PDB file of C-alpha atoms in Angstrom:
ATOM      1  CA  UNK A   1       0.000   0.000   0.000  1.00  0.00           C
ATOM      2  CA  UNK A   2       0.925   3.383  -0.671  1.00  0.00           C
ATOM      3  CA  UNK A   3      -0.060   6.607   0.602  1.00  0.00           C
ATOM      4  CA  UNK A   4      -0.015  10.395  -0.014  1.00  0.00           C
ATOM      5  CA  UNK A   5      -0.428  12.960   2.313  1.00  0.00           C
ATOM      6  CA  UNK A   6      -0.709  16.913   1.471  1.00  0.00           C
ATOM      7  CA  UNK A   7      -0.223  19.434   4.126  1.00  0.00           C
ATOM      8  CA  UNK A   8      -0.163  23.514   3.723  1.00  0.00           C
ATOM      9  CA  UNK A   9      -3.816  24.207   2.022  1.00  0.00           C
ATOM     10  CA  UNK A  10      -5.557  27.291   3.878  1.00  0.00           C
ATOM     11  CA  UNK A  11      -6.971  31.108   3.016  1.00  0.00           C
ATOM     12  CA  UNK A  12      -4.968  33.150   2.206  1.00  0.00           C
ATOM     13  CA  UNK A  13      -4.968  36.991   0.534  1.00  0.00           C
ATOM     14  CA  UNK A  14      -4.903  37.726  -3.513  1.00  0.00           C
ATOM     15  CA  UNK A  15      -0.413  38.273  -2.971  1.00  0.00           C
ATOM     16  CA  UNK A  16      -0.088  36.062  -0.826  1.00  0.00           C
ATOM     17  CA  UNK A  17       2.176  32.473  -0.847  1.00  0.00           C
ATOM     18  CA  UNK A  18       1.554  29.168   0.362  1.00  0.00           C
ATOM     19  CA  UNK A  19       3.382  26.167   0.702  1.00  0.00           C
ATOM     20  CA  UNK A  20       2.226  22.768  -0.126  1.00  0.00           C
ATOM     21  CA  UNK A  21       3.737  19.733   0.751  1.00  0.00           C
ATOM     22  CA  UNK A  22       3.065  16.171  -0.318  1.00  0.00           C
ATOM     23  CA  UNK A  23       5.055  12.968   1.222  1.00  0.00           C
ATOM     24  CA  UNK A  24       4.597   9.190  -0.387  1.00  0.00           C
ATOM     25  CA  UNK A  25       4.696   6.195   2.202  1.00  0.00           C
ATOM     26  CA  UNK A  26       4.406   2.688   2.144  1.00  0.00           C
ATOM     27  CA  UNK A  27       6.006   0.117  -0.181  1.00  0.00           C
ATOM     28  CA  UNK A  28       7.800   1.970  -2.353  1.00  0.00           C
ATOM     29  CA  UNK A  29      10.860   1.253  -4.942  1.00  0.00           C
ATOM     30  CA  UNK A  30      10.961   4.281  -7.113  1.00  0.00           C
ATOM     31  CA  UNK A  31       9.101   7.736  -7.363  1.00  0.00           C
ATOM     32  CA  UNK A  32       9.410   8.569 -11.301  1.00  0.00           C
ATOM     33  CA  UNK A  33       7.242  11.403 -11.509  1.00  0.00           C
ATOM     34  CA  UNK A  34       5.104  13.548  -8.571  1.00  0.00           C
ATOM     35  CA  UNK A  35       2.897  16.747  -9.577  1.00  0.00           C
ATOM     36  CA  UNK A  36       0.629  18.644  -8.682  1.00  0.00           C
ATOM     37  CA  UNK A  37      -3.058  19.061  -9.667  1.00  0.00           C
ATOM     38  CA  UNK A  38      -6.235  21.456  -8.890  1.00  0.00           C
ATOM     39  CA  UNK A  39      -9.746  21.245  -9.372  1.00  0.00           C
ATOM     40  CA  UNK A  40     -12.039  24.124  -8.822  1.00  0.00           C
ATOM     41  CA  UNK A  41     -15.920  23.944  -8.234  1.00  0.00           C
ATOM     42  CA  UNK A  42     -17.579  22.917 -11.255  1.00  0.00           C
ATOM     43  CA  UNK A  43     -14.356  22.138 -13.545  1.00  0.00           C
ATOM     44  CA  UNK A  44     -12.156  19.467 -14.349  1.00  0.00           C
ATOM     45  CA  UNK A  45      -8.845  18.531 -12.557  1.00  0.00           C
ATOM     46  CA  UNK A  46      -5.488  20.120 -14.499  1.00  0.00           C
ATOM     47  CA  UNK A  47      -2.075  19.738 -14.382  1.00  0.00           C
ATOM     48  CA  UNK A  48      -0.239  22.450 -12.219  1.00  0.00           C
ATOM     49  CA  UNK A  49       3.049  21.429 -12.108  1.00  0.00           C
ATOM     50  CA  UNK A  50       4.891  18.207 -12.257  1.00  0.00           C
ATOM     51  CA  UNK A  51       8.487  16.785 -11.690  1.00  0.00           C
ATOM     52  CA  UNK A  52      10.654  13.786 -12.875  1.00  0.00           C
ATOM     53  CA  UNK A  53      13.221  11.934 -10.502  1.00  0.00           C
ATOM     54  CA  UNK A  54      15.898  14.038 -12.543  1.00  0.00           C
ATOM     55  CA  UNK A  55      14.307  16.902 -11.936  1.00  0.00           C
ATOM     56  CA  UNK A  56      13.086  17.788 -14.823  1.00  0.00           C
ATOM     57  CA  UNK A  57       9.734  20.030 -14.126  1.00  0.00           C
ATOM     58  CA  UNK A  58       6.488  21.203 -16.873  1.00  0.00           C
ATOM     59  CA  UNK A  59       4.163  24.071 -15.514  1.00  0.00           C
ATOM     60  CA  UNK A  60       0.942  24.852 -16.282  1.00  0.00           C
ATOM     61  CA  UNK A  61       0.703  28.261 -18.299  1.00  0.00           C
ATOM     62  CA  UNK A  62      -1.374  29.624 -15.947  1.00  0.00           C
ATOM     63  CA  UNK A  63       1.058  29.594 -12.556  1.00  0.00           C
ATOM     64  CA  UNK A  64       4.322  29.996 -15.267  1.00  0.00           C
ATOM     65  CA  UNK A  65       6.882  32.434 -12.911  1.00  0.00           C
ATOM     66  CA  UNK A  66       4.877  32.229  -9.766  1.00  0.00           C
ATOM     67  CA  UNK A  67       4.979  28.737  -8.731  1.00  0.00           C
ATOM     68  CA  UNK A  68       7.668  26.843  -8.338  1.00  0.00           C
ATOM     69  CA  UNK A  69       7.557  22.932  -7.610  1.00  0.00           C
ATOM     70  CA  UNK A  70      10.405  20.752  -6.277  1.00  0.00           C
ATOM     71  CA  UNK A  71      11.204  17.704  -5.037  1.00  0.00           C
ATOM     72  CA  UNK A  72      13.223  15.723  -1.885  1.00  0.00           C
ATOM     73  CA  UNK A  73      13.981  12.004  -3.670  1.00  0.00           C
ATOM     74  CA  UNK A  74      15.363  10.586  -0.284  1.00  0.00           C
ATOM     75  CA  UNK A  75      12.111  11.781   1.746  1.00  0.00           C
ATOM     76  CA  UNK A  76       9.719  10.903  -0.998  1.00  0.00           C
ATOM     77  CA  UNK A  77       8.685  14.179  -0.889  1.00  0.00           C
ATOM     78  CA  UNK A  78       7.686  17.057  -3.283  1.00  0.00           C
ATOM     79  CA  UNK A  79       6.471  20.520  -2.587  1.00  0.00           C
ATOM     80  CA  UNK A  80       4.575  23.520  -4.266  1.00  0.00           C
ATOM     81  CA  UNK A  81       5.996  26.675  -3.131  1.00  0.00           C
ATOM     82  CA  UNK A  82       2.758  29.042  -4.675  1.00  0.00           C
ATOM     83  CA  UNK A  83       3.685  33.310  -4.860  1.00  0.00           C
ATOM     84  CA  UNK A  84       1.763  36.064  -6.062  1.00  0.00           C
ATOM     85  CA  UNK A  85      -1.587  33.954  -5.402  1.00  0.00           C
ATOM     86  CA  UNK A  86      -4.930  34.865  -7.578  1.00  0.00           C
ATOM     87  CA  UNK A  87      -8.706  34.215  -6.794  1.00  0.00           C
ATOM     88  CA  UNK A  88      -8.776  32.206  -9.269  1.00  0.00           C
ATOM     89  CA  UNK A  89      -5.838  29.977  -7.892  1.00  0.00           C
ATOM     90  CA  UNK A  90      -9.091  28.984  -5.629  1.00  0.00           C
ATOM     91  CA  UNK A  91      -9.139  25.007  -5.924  1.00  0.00           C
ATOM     92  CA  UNK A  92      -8.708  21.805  -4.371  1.00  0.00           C
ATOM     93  CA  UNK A  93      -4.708  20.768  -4.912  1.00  0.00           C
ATOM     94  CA  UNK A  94      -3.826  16.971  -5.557  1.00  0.00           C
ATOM     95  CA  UNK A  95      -0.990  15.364  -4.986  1.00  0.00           C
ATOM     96  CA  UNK A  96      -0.360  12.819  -8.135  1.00  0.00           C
ATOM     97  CA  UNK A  97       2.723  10.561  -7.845  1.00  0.00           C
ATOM     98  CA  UNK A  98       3.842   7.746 -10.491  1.00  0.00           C
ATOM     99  CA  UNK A  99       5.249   4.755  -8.220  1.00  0.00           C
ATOM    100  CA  UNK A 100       7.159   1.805  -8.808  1.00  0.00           C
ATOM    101  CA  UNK A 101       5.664  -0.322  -5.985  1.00  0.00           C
ATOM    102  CA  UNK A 102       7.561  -3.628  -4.152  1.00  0.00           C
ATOM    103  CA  UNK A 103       5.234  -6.093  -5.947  1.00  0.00           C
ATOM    104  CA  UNK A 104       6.700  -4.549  -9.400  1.00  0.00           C
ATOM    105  CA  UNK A 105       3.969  -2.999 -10.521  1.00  0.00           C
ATOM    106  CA  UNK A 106       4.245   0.524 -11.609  1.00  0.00           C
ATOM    107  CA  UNK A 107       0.963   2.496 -10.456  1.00  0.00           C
ATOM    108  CA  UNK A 108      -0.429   6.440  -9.998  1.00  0.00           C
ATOM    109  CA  UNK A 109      -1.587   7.553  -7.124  1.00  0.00           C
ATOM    110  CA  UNK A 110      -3.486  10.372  -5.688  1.00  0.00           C
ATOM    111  CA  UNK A 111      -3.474  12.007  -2.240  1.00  0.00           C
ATOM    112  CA  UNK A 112      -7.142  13.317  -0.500  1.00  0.00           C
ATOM    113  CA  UNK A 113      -6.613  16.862  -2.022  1.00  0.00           C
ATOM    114  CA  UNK A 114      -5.667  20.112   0.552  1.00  0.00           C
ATOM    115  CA  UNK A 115      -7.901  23.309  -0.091  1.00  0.00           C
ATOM    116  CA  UNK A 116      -6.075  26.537  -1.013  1.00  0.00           C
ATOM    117  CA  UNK A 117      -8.762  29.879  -0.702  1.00  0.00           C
ATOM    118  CA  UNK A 118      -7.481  33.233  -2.196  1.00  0.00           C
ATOM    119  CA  UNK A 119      -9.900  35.654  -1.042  1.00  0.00           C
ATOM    120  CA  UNK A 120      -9.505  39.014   0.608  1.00  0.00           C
TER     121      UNK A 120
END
């Protein structure tokens, strides 16, 4: 089993930053990609940002030059650092993660989602 957990969601002001974390547990060999998605009320989920284990990264056009996503290989670990928020930033954020598991079996997983407000 593998799980992922997001932390850092909250209200914030149009301006503002926030912080989003995601860390992968369980039985894990390899993390090959891990990104970031959001889904707003009414409207489909879409790509945000995502990174491969080299560190290559792709960035929605939308959040180009204001978000900036990384990742910690040996903590199974990637982050969203968000600047210069918008309203319409308002959505639920996913945590998306492409894992080679123990049994061999290469699967993608999703975390619960962590809410991120921009309102003044």
């Amino acid at each position: 089993q593998v799980q992922l957990v997001e932390s850092g969601g909250g209200l914030v002001q149009p301006g503002g930053s926030l912080r989003l974390s995601c860390a992968a547990s369980g039985s894990i060999l390899s993390i090959l990609a891990m990104g970031w998605y959001h889904q707003a009320p009414g409207k489909e989920r879409e790509l945000v940002a995502t990174i491969t284990i080299g560190g290559s990264t792709n960035y929605a056009d939308s959040v180009k030059g204001r978000f900036t996503i990384s990742r910690d290989n040996a903590r199974n670990t990637v982050h969203l650092q968000m600047n210069s928020l918008k309203p319409e930033d308002t959505a639920l954020y996913y945590c998306n993660a492409d894992i080679w598991i123990s049994d061999g079996r290469r699967r993608s997983y999703w975390g619960q989602g962590t809410q991120v407000t921009v309102s003044s």
